[in-house]
Coordinates of C-alpha atoms and ligand atoms in Angstrom, one line a residue:
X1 CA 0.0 0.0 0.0
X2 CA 1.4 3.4 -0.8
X3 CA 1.8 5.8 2.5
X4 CA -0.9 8.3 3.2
X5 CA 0.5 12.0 3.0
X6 CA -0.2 14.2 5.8
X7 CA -0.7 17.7 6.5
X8 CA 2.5 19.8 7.3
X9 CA 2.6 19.4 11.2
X10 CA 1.2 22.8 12.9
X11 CA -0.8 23.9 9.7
X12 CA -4.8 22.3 9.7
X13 CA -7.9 21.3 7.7
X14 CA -10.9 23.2 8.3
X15 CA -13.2 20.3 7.9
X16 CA -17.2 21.0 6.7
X17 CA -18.3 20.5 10.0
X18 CA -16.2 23.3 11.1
X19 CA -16.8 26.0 8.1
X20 CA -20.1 27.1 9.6
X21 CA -18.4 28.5 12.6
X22 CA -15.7 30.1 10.8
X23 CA -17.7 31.7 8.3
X24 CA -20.4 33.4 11.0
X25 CA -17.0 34.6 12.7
X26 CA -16.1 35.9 9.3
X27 CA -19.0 37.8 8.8
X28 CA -19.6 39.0 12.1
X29 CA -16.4 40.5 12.2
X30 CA -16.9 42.2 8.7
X31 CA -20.1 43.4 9.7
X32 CA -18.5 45.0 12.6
X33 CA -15.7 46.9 11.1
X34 CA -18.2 47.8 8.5
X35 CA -20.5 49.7 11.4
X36 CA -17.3 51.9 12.4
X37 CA -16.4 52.7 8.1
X38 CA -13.9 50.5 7.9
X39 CA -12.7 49.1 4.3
X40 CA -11.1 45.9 3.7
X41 CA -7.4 45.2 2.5
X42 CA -6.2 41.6 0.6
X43 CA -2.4 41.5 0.0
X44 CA -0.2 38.4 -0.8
X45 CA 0.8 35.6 2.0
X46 CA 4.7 35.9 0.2
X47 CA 6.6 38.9 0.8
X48 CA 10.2 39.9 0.4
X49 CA 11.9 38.8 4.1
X50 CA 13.5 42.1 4.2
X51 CA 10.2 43.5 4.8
X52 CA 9.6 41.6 8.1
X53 CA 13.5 42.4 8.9
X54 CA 13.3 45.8 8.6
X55 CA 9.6 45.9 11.0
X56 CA 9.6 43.1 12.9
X57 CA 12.9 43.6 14.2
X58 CA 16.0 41.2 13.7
X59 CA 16.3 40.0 17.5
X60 CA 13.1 38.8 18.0
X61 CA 11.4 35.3 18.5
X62 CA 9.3 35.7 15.2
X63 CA 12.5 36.9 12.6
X64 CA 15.2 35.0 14.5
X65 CA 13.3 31.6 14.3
X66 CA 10.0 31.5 13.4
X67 CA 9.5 32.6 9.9
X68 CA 9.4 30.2 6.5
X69 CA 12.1 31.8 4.3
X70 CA 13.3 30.4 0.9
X71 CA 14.9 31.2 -2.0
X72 CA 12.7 31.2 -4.9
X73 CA 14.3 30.4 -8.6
X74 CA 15.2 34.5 -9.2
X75 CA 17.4 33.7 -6.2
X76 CA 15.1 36.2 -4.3
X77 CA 14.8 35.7 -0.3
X78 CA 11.2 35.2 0.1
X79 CA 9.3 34.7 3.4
X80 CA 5.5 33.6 3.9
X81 CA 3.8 36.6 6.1
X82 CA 4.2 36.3 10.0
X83 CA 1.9 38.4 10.8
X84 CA -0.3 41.5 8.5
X85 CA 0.8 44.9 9.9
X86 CA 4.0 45.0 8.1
X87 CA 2.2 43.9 5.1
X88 CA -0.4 46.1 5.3
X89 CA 2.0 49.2 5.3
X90 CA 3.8 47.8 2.4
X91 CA 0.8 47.9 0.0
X92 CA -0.6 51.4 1.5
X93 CA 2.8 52.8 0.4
X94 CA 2.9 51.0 -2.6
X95 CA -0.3 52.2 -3.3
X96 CA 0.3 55.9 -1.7
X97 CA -2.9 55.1 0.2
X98 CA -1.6 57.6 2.6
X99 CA -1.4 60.6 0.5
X100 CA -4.8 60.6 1.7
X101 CA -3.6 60.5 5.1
X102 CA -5.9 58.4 6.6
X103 CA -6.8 55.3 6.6
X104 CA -9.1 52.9 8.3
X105 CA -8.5 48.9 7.4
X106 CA -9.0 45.6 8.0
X107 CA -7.6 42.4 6.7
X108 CA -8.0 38.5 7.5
X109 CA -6.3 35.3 6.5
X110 CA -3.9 33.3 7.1
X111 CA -0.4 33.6 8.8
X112 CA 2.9 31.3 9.4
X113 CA 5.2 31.2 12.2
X114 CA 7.6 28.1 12.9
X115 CA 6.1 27.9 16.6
X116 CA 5.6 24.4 18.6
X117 CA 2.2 23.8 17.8
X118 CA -0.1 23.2 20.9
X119 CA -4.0 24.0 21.3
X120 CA -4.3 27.3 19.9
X121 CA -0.8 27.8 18.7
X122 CA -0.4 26.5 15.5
X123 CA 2.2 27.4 12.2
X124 CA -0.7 28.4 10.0
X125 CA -3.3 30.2 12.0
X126 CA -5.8 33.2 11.4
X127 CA -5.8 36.4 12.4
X128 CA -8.1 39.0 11.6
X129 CA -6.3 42.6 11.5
X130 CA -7.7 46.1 11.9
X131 CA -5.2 48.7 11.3
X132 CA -6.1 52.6 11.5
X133 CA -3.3 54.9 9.9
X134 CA -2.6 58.4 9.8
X135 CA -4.7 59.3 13.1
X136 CA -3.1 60.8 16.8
X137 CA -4.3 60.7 20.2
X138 CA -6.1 58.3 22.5
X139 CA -9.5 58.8 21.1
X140 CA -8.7 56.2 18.2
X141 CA -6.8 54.2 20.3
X142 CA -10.2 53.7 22.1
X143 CA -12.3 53.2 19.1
X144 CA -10.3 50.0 18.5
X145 CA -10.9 48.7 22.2
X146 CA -14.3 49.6 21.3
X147 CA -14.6 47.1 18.6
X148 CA -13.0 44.7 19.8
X149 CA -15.1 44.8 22.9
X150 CA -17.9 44.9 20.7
X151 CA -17.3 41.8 18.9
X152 CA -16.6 39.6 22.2
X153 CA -20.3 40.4 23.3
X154 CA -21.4 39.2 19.9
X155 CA -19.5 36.8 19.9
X156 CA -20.4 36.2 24.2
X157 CA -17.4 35.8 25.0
X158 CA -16.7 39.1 26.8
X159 CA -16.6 37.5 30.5
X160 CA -13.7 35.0 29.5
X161 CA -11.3 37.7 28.3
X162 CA -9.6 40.9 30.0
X163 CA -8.0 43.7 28.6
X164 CA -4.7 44.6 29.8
X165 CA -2.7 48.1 28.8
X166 CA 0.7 49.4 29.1
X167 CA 2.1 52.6 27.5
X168 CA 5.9 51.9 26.0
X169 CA 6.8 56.0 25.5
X170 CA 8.8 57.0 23.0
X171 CA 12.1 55.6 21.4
X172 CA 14.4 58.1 24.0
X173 CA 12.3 56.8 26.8
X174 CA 12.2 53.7 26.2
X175 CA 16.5 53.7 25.4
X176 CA 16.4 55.9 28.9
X177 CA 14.5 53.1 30.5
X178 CA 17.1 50.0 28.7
X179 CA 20.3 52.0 29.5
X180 CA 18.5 51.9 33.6
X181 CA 17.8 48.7 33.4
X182 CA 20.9 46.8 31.5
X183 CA 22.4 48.4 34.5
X184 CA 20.1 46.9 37.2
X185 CA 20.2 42.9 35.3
X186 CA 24.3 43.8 34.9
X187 CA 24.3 43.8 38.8
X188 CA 22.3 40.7 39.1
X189 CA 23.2 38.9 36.0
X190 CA 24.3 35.6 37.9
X191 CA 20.2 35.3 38.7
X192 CA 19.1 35.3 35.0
X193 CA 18.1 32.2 32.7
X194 CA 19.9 31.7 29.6
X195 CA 17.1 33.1 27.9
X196 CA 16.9 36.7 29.4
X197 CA 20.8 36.9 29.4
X198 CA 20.5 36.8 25.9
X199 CA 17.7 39.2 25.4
X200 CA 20.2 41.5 27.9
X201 CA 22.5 41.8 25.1
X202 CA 20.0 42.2 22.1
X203 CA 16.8 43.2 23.4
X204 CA 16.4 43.5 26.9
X205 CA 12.8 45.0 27.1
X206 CA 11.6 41.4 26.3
X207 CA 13.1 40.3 29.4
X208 CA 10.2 42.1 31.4
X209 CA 7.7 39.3 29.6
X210 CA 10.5 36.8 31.0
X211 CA 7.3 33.4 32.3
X212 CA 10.7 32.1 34.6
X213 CA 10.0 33.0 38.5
X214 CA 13.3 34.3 39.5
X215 CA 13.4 36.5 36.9
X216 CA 10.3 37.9 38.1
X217 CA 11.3 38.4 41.5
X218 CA 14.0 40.4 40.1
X219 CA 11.7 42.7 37.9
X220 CA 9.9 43.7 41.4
X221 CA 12.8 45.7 42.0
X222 CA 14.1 46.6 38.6
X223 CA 13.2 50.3 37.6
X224 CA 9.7 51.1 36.2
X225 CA 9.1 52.2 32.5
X226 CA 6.0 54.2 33.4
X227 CA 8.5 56.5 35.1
X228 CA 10.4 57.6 32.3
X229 CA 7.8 59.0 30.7
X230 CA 7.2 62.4 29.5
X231 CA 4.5 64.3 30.9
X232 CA 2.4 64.5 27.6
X233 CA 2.6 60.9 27.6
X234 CA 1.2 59.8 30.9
X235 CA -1.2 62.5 29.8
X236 CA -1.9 60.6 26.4
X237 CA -2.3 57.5 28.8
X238 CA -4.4 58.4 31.3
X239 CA -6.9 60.1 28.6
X240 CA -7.1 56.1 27.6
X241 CA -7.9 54.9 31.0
X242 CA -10.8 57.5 31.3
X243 CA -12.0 56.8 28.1
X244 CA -12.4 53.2 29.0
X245 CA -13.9 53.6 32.4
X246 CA -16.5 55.8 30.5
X247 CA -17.3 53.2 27.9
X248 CA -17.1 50.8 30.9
X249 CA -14.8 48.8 29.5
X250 CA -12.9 47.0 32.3
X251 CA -8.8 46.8 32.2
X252 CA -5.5 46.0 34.1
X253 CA -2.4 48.4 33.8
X254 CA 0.2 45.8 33.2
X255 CA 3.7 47.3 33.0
X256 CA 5.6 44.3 31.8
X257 CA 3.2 44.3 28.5
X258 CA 5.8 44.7 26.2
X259 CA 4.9 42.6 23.1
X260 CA 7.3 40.4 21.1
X261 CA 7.4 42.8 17.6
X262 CA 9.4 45.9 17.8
X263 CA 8.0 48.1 16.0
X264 CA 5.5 49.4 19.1
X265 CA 6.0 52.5 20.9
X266 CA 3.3 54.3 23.3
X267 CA 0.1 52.3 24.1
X268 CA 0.1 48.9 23.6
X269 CA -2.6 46.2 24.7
X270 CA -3.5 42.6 24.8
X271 CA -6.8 40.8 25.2
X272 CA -6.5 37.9 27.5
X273 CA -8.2 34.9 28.3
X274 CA -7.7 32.0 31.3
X275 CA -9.1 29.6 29.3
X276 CA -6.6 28.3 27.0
X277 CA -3.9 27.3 29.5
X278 CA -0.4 29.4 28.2
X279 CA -2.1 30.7 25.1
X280 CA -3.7 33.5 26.8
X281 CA -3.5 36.3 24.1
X282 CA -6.4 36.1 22.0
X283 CA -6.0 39.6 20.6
X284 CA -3.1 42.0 20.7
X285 CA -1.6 45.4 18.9
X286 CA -0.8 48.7 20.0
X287 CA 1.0 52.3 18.3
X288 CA 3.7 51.9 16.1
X289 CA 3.9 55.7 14.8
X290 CA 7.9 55.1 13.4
X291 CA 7.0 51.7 11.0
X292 CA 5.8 54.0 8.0
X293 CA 8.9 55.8 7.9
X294 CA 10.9 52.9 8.4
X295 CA 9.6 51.5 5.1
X296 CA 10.2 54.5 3.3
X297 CA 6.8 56.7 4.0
X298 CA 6.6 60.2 5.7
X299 CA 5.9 60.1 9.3
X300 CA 1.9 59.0 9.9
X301 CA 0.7 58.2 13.2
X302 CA -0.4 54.4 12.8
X303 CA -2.4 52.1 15.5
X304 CA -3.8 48.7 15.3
X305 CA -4.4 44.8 16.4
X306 CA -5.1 41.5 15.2
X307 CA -6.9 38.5 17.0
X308 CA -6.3 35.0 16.4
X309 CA -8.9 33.3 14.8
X310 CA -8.6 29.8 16.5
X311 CA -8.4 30.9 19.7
X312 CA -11.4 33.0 19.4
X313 CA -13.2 29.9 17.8
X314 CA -12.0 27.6 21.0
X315 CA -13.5 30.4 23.3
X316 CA -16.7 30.8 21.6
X317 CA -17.3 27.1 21.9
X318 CA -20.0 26.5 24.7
X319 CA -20.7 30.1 24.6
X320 CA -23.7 29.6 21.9
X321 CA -22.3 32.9 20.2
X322 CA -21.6 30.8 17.1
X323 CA -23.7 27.9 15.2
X324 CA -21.2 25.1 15.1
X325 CA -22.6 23.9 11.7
X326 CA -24.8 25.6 9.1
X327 CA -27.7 23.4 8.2
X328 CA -29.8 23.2 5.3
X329 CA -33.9 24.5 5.3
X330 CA -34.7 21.8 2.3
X331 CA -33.8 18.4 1.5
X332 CA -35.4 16.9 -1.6
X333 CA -35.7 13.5 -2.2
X334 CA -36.0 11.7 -5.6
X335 CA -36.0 8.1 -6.5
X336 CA -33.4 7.5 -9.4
X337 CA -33.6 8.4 -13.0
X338 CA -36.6 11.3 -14.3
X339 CA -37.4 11.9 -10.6
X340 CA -33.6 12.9 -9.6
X341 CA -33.6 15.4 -12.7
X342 CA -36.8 16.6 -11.6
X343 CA -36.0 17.3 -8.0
X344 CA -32.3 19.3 -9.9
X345 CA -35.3 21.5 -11.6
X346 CA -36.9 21.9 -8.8
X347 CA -34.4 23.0 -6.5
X348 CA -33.6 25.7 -9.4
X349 CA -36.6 26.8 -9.5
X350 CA -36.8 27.1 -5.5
X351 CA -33.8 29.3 -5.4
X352 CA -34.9 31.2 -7.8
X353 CA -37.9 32.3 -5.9
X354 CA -36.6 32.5 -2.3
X355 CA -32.5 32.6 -2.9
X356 CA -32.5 32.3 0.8
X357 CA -33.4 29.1 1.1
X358 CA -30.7 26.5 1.4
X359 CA -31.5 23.5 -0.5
X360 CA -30.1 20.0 -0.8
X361 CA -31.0 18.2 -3.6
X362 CA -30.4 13.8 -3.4
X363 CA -29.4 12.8 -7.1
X364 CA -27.4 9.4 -6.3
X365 CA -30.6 7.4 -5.4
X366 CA -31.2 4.4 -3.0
X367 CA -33.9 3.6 -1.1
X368 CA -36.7 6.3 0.7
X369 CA -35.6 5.0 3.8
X370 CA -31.8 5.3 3.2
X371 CA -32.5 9.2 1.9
X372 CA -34.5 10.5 4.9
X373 CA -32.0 9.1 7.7
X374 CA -29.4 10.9 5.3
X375 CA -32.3 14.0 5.3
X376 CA -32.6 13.7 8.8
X377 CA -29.2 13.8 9.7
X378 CA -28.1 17.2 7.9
X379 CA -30.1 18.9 10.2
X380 CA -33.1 20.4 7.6
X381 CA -36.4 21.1 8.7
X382 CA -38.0 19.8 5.6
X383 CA -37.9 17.2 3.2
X384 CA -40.1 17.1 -0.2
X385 CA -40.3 13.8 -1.8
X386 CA -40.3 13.1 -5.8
X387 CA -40.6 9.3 -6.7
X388 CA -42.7 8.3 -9.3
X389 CA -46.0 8.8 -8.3
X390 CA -45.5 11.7 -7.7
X391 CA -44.3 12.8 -11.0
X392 CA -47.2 11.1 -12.6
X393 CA -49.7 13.1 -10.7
X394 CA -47.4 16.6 -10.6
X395 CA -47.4 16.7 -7.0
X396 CA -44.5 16.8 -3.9
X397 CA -44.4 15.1 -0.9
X398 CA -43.8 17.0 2.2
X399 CA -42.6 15.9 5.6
X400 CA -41.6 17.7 8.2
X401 CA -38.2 16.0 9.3
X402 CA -38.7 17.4 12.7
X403 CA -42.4 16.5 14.0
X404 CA -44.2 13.4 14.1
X405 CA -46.9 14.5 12.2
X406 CA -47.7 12.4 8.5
X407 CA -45.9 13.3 5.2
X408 CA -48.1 15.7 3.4
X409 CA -49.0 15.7 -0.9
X410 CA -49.4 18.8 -2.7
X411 CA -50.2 20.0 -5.9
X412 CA -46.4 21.1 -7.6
X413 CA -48.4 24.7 -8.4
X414 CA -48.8 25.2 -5.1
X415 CA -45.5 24.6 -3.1
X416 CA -43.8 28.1 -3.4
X417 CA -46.6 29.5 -1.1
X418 CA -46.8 26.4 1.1
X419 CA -42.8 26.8 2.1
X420 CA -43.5 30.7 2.1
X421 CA -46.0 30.2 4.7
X422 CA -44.0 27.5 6.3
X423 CA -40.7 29.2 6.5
X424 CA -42.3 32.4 8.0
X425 CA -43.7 30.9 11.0
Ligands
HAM1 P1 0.7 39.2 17.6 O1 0.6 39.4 19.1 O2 2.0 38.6 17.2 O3 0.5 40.6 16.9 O4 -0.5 38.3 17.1 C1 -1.9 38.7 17.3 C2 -2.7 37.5 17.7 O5 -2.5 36.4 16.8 C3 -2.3 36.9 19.1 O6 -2.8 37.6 20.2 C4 -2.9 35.5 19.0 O7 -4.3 35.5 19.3 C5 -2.7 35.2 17.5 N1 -1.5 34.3 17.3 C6 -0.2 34.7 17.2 N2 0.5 33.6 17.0 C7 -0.3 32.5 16.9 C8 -0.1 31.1 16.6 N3 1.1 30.6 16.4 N4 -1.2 30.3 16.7 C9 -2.4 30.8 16.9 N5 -2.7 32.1 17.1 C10 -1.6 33.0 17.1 C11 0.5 40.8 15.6 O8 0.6 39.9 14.8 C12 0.4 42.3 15.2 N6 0.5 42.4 13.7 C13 -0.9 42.8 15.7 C14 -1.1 44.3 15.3 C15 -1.8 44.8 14.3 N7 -0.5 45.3 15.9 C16 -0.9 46.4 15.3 N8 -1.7 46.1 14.3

C-alpha cells in the first residue's frame, strides 16, 4: 500500500463541519468593522523577508526563528507573512494610500510562524487585522478597544477575556528606561536564565515578559518604565484609562506588556483569556507611529491589532455565540432516473424564488428509507419527496423531518406558497 500523506505538522484542515463556525466569525467581524467605516485590505501571503527584517525587528522570536524563508528560482529571499501589519503598510505605500492621510482597514487570513504547535498555537493560524493609519491621540486608540469589545459580546465571549494596557513612550524613553535597566540585570546577571541573558545583550525589554519565577522576583525591584515618561505621555495614557472607564470597558495596567514585535512605541494592549492554558493572548496590537517611515513613507501616526482566529473559535465554543454547523432548510428526495432530474429542476426553481433558502437536492438514489436518515441527519427542517408517483400526478411530498406529524402531498403549483408560509412561522 502506498503511504498516506499528511498535512505539514502545525498547519490544519478546516473540515465542513467546522466552516459554519468560521464563516459566522467571518462575517460577524466584517459586519462590525463595516459599522465603524472600515474598508477591507487583501495583500499576498509571500513577501520579500527584508520587509519583516526591517519591522519586525532582527532579535526577536518571530524573525530569529519562526518565519518560512526560501529562496525562490530568481534567487530572491522570500518569506510567507508572520503576521499583517507590516504587510499592510507595504501595499498602502505602494499604493500611496496615505497621500490621503488616513486610513481605516481591516484584513484577515492566514499567517505562518515556525512555533511548537499546541492548542491554539499553530504554524498556520488566522488572524483578523484592523489597522487605522494616519490618526493621533487616544480617542482612536479607544475606538479599536471599542470594537474589539464589541465583537466579544457578539460573539459572548466578553466575560472569559480581559484587557490589559501598558504605554511603551517614546524611542528616548524607552532607550532611557534600557540603558537603567541593562544596569540593574548587569548587577544581578548571575540570577538570570539563559534566555533573558540573551535578550540582555540584544533586546532587553523582552526580558520584562520573562514566564521564569526568578526572573520575576527580580523585575519587582528593577526600575519602572512608566517613570520615564514624559509628561504628555502619561497625559496621552491616562486620557485612555478615562475613556475606557467611561465606555465601561474593564482593564489592568500591566507594565511588563511589552509585546514580542518591535515596532510598538506608546500604548500597547492585549486581550487575555484563562481559558486556553499558556495561550492566553487572543488579541493584541498597539501604536507603532515610526514603521511608515521605516519602510520609506513620511511620518503618519499608525495604530492597530489582530486576534487570532482559533483561539477565538476555541473560546466561543459553549458560549452559543456561534452555530457550530450551518444546516440546510430543504432536502429533496428523488427516486433515481426522471425523478432525480426533476428534483435538480426543482431546486432551481426554488432558489430562484426565495434565494434564501438552502436547499439539498439527493441525485445518487437508494432507497426512501436510506434518503431521509441521510435528510434527517443534515439537520433540515424539511424534506419534499419526488418518486414516481409523484411525477405522474405533478405533485410533492412534504414531511416535516422534525415532528411526528404524516408526510403531506401537494399540488407542484402550489408549493412556493406552502414553504413561504412555512418558512415564516
Ligand atoms: P501578535 O501578538 O503577534 O500581533 O498576534 C496577534 C494574535 O494572533 C495573538 O494575540 C494570537 O491570538 C494570534 N496568534 C499569534 N501567533 C499565533 C499562533 N502561532 N497560533 C495561533 N494564534 C496565534 C501581531 O501579529 C500584530 N501584527 C498585531 C497588530 C496589528 N498590531 C498592530 N496592528
Amino acid at each position: 500500500m502506498v503511504e498516506a500523506i499528511h498535512a505539514v505538522r502545525g498547519m490544519n484542515d478546516i473540515l465542513p463541519t467546522q466552516t459554519g463556525a468560521w464563516r459566522q466569525l467571518e462575517t460577524a467581524f466584517s459586519d462590525c468593522l463595516s459599522q465603524y467605516g472600515y474598508r477591507e485590505i487583501r495583500f499576498p501571503l509571500i513577501e520579500k523577508t527584508q520587509l519583516f527584517k526591517r519591522s519586525i525587528g532582527e532579535i526577536t522570536d518571530i524573525v530569529e526563528k519562526e518565519m518560512y524563508t526560501f529562496t525562490d528560482l530568481n534567487g530572491d529571499s522570500l518569506t510567507l507573512r508572520p503576521e499583517g501589519t507590516a504587510v499592510c503598510l507595504r501595499a498602502c505605500l505602494q499604493h500611496n494610500l496615505l497621500r490621503e492621510q488616513q486610513q481605516k482597514l481591516w484584513y484577515s487570513g492566514p499567517m505562518f510562524r515556525h512555533e511548537r504547535p499546541q492548542q491554539g498555537r499553530y504554524r498556520q493560524f488566522h488572524q483578523f487585522g484592523v489597522e487605522a493609519l494616519g490618526i493621533e491621540g487616544a480617542a482612536i486608540e479607544l475606538e479599536l478597544i471599542a470594537i474589539c469589545q464589541r465583537l466579544w459580546r457578539i460573539l459572548r465571549i466578553d466575560e472569559h477575556v480581559n484587557l490589559q494596557i501598558n504605554n511603551l513612550g517614546s524611542l528616548n524613553e524607552r532607550n532611557n528606561y534600557k540603558d537603567q535597566l541593562v544596569a540593574y540585570f548587569k548587577e544581578h546577571f548571575e540570577q538570570l536564565d539563559e534566555q533573558s541573558k540573551h535578550r540582555l545583550q540584544h533586546n532587553p525589554l523582552r526580558i520584562l515578559d520573562s514566564k521564569n519565577p526568578g526572573v520575576q522576583e527580580l523585575l519587582q525591584h528593577a526600575p519602572k518604565l512608566f517613570d520615564f515618561l514624559s509628561k504628555e505621555n502619561k497625559q496621552s495614557f491616562t486620557a485612555l484609562c478615562e475613556g475606557l472607564e467611561k465606555m465601561a470597558i474593564p482593564y489592568e495596567i500591566n507594565p511588563y506588556l511589552v509585546r514580542g514585535l518591535d515596532y510598538y512605541g506608546h500604548t500597547v494592549f492585549e486581550w487575555i483569556t484563562g481559558k486556553l492554558g499558556s495561550q492566553a493572548a487572543v488579541c493584541a496590537g498597539g501604536r507603532y507611529d515610526k514603521l511608515v517611515e521605516q519602510l520609506g513613507g513620511k511620518p503618519t501616526p499608525a495604530v492597530g491589532f489582530a486576534l487570532g482566529i482559533e483561539r477565538l473559535l476555541l473560546l466561543t465554543e459553549g458560549s452559543g455565540g456561534l452555530q457550530e454547523v450551518e444546516v440546510p432548510e430543504i432536502y429533496i428526495i428523488a427516486s433515481e432516473g426522471k425523478a432525480a432530474e426533476h428534483a435538480v429542476l426543482l431546486a432551481e426553481l426554488l432558489r430562484n424564488t426565495n434565494p434564501q433558502w438552502s436547499i439539498i437536492t439527493s441525485t445518487a438514489g437508494g432507497s426512501f428509507k436510506s434518503q431521509f436518515k441521510k435528510a434527517d441527519k443534515s439537520g433540515a427542517r424539511l424534506a419534499l419527496v419526488l418518486g414516481e408517483a409523484e411525477l405522474d400526478e405533478e405533485s410533492v411530498g412534504i414531511k416535516d423531518l422534525r415532528k411526528t406529524e404524516q408526510q403531506i402531498t401537494l399540488p407542484k403549483a402550489a408549493l412556493i406558497a406552502y414553504l413561504q408560509d412555512y418558512f415564516s412561522r
